[in-house]
Structures are given as C-alpha cells and as structure tokens.
C-alpha cells in the first residue's frame, strides 16, 4: 500500500468552528489531492497541489483552503464548518502517470 | 448529462459468473481512464488503468471504446472477495479527474 496517512480519522465538530485535516505521504509524490465523498455523488475534487506552495482549486473548493509547506504534508482547512461539509474526506497522491493512491479517509460530522 | 455515468447496480451474481460493467463519459478529449474498487467504508484502490488497446490483469479485462465514449470492465470467474463498488475515473485534462458514482457488485455463494 502507498504510504499515505490521514489524521484525524474521525471528527465531530460544531457549526462555525475551524477544522484542519492532515494528509501525510512517504512516497515523495508530486501531486496531492483532497476529495470529498457523499452519498449519490462520485468523489469530488476540492483542491489539489502540484508542489510545495503550489495549489489549485477543484470542483467544490468554496469554504475550503489548503496549504502545502512540505512535500509530504497537505492540509485541508474548513474555515468555518457548516453542516453541508459533513462528509468523508479522502486525500490522494499521484505522479506523472495520473494514477492516484488514496489515504484511509477522515469521517467528519458537523453538528 | 453527467460527465461520467455508471449503472449503479447492484449487480448480484453467483460465484464463478462473468460480469461486465460499463462507464460512459462526455468529454471526447479525455485521455486517461481508470477503474478503482472501493470496499464499504474504505478508500478507493486502483484496480487498473485502461489503455487504448485494452488490457488484462488476471481475471480482469478493461477496454476503451473512444468512438462511443465508454470504458468497460469484465470480471471472469467472480470470487466472493470481488464484492465491492467499482468506480470509473476519467481524466478530463490536467488534474481534472471525474469519478463516476460507482457500480455495486455482490458476489453470492
């Protein structure tokens, strides 16, 4: 399995609070991605990174920000969590072949 | 029309059966295609990339039909362990990966 971890694995938080999810890789892959998965939808891209301090928006980026200060770490921040952001969040890593490898996911509940 | 569509299933098949899934995509300029499997409450795992000439990996065969804009996955001699949701993924250019909603497969003893 690809060396990719996510923390925390589960989190319950209240509406309006900031939340940060962490993705860590040991594979030295250039690309890192944050997706969310909701019932009835395929995985949807939130943000991705193509290098240290290089990030770009995905399909559902509103309400989210990211940072990548080191190759191995990619952080996703919900600036002010809302109930619509209750979801399962997956981090993925990838290289030049476009194949992606996913972390175990974080289940986030916003009450 | 959604960018990537899949029959949601579920497909319920007996062990040993052959089952096929199709996935259609809307962007004719798409270049890269993949099948992932996802077990319940787990992360997606890459099953295989799909090449223009078609490719096979053991009991799994993937094919691409660019003219009709679909990819397919064929599973032969189904095992209980093949029970999962199969996700079709299409790269629409750059880092724009579009995931289908998945097709659920249950292999029955």
JSON list of N, CA and C in Angstrom, two decimals, chain B residues 17-22 35 47-48 55-63 71-78:
[
{"chain": "B", "resi": 17, "resn": "UNK", "atom": "N", "xyz": [-19.39, -16.58, -11.88]},
{"chain": "B", "resi": 17, "resn": "UNK", "atom": "CA", "xyz": [-20.02, -15.90, -13.03]},
{"chain": "B", "resi": 17, "resn": "UNK", "atom": "C", "xyz": [-19.07, -14.88, -13.64]},
{"chain": "B", "resi": 18, "resn": "UNK", "atom": "N", "xyz": [-19.40, -14.50, -14.86]},
{"chain": "B", "resi": 18, "resn": "UNK", "atom": "CA", "xyz": [-18.72, -13.40, -15.53]},
{"chain": "B", "resi": 18, "resn": "UNK", "atom": "C", "xyz": [-19.64, -12.18, -15.49]},
{"chain": "B", "resi": 19, "resn": "UNK", "atom": "N", "xyz": [-19.09, -11.05, -15.13]},
{"chain": "B", "resi": 19, "resn": "UNK", "atom": "CA", "xyz": [-19.90, -9.84, -15.03]},
{"chain": "B", "resi": 19, "resn": "UNK", "atom": "C", "xyz": [-19.16, -8.70, -15.71]},
{"chain": "B", "resi": 20, "resn": "UNK", "atom": "N", "xyz": [-19.93, -7.80, -16.32]},
{"chain": "B", "resi": 20, "resn": "UNK", "atom": "CA", "xyz": [-19.32, -6.68, -17.03]},
{"chain": "B", "resi": 20, "resn": "UNK", "atom": "C", "xyz": [-19.99, -5.38, -16.63]},
{"chain": "B", "resi": 21, "resn": "UNK", "atom": "N", "xyz": [-19.17, -4.35, -16.45]},
{"chain": "B", "resi": 21, "resn": "UNK", "atom": "CA", "xyz": [-19.66, -3.01, -16.14]},
{"chain": "B", "resi": 21, "resn": "UNK", "atom": "C", "xyz": [-19.25, -2.06, -17.26]},
{"chain": "B", "resi": 22, "resn": "UNK", "atom": "N", "xyz": [-20.14, -1.13, -17.54]},
{"chain": "B", "resi": 22, "resn": "UNK", "atom": "CA", "xyz": [-19.80, -0.08, -18.50]},
{"chain": "B", "resi": 22, "resn": "UNK", "atom": "C", "xyz": [-19.78, 1.27, -17.81]},
{"chain": "B", "resi": 35, "resn": "UNK", "atom": "N", "xyz": [-10.06, 2.18, -13.52]},
{"chain": "B", "resi": 35, "resn": "UNK", "atom": "CA", "xyz": [-11.05, 1.52, -12.67]},
{"chain": "B", "resi": 35, "resn": "UNK", "atom": "C", "xyz": [-10.46, 1.40, -11.27]},
{"chain": "B", "resi": 47, "resn": "UNK", "atom": "N", "xyz": [-7.55, -0.37, -9.37]},
{"chain": "B", "resi": 47, "resn": "UNK", "atom": "CA", "xyz": [-7.67, -1.73, -9.90]},
{"chain": "B", "resi": 47, "resn": "UNK", "atom": "C", "xyz": [-6.83, -1.85, -11.16]},
{"chain": "B", "resi": 48, "resn": "UNK", "atom": "N", "xyz": [-7.08, -0.96, -12.10]},
{"chain": "B", "resi": 48, "resn": "UNK", "atom": "CA", "xyz": [-6.28, -0.96, -13.31]},
{"chain": "B", "resi": 48, "resn": "UNK", "atom": "C", "xyz": [-6.49, 0.32, -14.10]},
{"chain": "B", "resi": 55, "resn": "UNK", "atom": "N", "xyz": [-6.57, -3.91, -21.89]},
{"chain": "B", "resi": 55, "resn": "UNK", "atom": "CA", "xyz": [-5.57, -4.58, -21.06]},
{"chain": "B", "resi": 55, "resn": "UNK", "atom": "C", "xyz": [-6.24, -5.56, -20.11]},
{"chain": "B", "resi": 56, "resn": "UNK", "atom": "N", "xyz": [-5.43, -6.53, -19.72]},
{"chain": "B", "resi": 56, "resn": "UNK", "atom": "CA", "xyz": [-5.91, -7.64, -18.91]},
{"chain": "B", "resi": 56, "resn": "UNK", "atom": "C", "xyz": [-4.99, -7.83, -17.72]},
{"chain": "B", "resi": 57, "resn": "UNK", "atom": "N", "xyz": [-5.60, -8.14, -16.59]},
{"chain": "B", "resi": 57, "resn": "UNK", "atom": "CA", "xyz": [-4.81, -8.44, -15.39]},
{"chain": "B", "resi": 57, "resn": "UNK", "atom": "C", "xyz": [-5.51, -9.59, -14.68]},
{"chain": "B", "resi": 58, "resn": "UNK", "atom": "N", "xyz": [-5.04, -10.80, -14.95]},
{"chain": "B", "resi": 58, "resn": "UNK", "atom": "CA", "xyz": [-5.68, -11.97, -14.36]},
{"chain": "B", "resi": 58, "resn": "UNK", "atom": "C", "xyz": [-7.11, -12.12, -14.83]},
{"chain": "B", "resi": 59, "resn": "UNK", "atom": "N", "xyz": [-8.04, -12.09, -13.91]},
{"chain": "B", "resi": 59, "resn": "UNK", "atom": "CA", "xyz": [-9.46, -12.28, -14.24]},
{"chain": "B", "resi": 59, "resn": "UNK", "atom": "C", "xyz": [-10.13, -11.00, -14.71]},
{"chain": "B", "resi": 60, "resn": "UNK", "atom": "N", "xyz": [-9.41, -9.92, -14.72]},
{"chain": "B", "resi": 60, "resn": "UNK", "atom": "CA", "xyz": [-9.98, -8.60, -15.04]},
{"chain": "B", "resi": 60, "resn": "UNK", "atom": "C", "xyz": [-9.50, -8.12, -16.41]},
{"chain": "B", "resi": 61, "resn": "UNK", "atom": "N", "xyz": [-10.46, -7.65, -17.20]},
{"chain": "B", "resi": 61, "resn": "UNK", "atom": "CA", "xyz": [-10.14, -7.10, -18.51]},
{"chain": "B", "resi": 61, "resn": "UNK", "atom": "C", "xyz": [-10.82, -5.74, -18.65]},
{"chain": "B", "resi": 62, "resn": "UNK", "atom": "N", "xyz": [-10.05, -4.75, -19.06]},
{"chain": "B", "resi": 62, "resn": "UNK", "atom": "CA", "xyz": [-10.60, -3.42, -19.27]},
{"chain": "B", "resi": 62, "resn": "UNK", "atom": "C", "xyz": [-10.48, -3.05, -20.74]},
{"chain": "B", "resi": 63, "resn": "UNK", "atom": "N", "xyz": [-11.48, -2.37, -21.25]},
{"chain": "B", "resi": 63, "resn": "UNK", "atom": "CA", "xyz": [-11.46, -1.95, -22.64]},
{"chain": "B", "resi": 63, "resn": "UNK", "atom": "C", "xyz": [-11.93, -0.52, -22.76]},
{"chain": "B", "resi": 71, "resn": "UNK", "atom": "N", "xyz": [-15.90, 3.04, -21.36]},
{"chain": "B", "resi": 71, "resn": "UNK", "atom": "CA", "xyz": [-14.94, 2.03, -20.96]},
{"chain": "B", "resi": 71, "resn": "UNK", "atom": "C", "xyz": [-15.69, 0.90, -20.27]},
{"chain": "B", "resi": 72, "resn": "UNK", "atom": "N", "xyz": [-15.09, -0.25, -20.28]},
{"chain": "B", "resi": 72, "resn": "UNK", "atom": "CA", "xyz": [-15.75, -1.41, -19.70]},
{"chain": "B", "resi": 72, "resn": "UNK", "atom": "C", "xyz": [-14.78, -2.17, -18.81]},
{"chain": "B", "resi": 73, "resn": "UNK", "atom": "N", "xyz": [-15.35, -2.90, -17.88]},
{"chain": "B", "resi": 73, "resn": "UNK", "atom": "CA", "xyz": [-14.57, -3.78, -17.00]},
{"chain": "B", "resi": 73, "resn": "UNK", "atom": "C", "xyz": [-15.27, -5.13, -16.99]},
{"chain": "B", "resi": 74, "resn": "UNK", "atom": "N", "xyz": [-14.52, -6.16, -17.31]},
{"chain": "B", "resi": 74, "resn": "UNK", "atom": "CA", "xyz": [-15.05, -7.52, -17.32]},
{"chain": "B", "resi": 74, "resn": "UNK", "atom": "C", "xyz": [-14.36, -8.31, -16.21]},
{"chain": "B", "resi": 75, "resn": "UNK", "atom": "N", "xyz": [-15.14, -8.96, -15.38]},
{"chain": "B", "resi": 75, "resn": "UNK", "atom": "CA", "xyz": [-14.59, -9.81, -14.34]},
{"chain": "B", "resi": 75, "resn": "UNK", "atom": "C", "xyz": [-15.03, -11.24, -14.62]},
{"chain": "B", "resi": 76, "resn": "UNK", "atom": "N", "xyz": [-14.06, -12.11, -14.80]},
{"chain": "B", "resi": 76, "resn": "UNK", "atom": "CA", "xyz": [-14.35, -13.53, -15.04]},
{"chain": "B", "resi": 76, "resn": "UNK", "atom": "C", "xyz": [-14.19, -14.32, -13.76]},
{"chain": "B", "resi": 77, "resn": "UNK", "atom": "N", "xyz": [-14.94, -15.44, -13.67]},
{"chain": "B", "resi": 77, "resn": "UNK", "atom": "CA", "xyz": [-14.81, -16.34, -12.53]},
{"chain": "B", "resi": 77, "resn": "UNK", "atom": "C", "xyz": [-14.90, -15.57, -11.21]},
{"chain": "B", "resi": 78, "resn": "UNK", "atom": "N", "xyz": [-15.98, -14.88, -11.01]},
{"chain": "B", "resi": 78, "resn": "UNK", "atom": "CA", "xyz": [-16.16, -13.99, -9.85]},
{"chain": "B", "resi": 78, "resn": "UNK", "atom": "C", "xyz": [-15.92, -14.73, -8.54]}
]
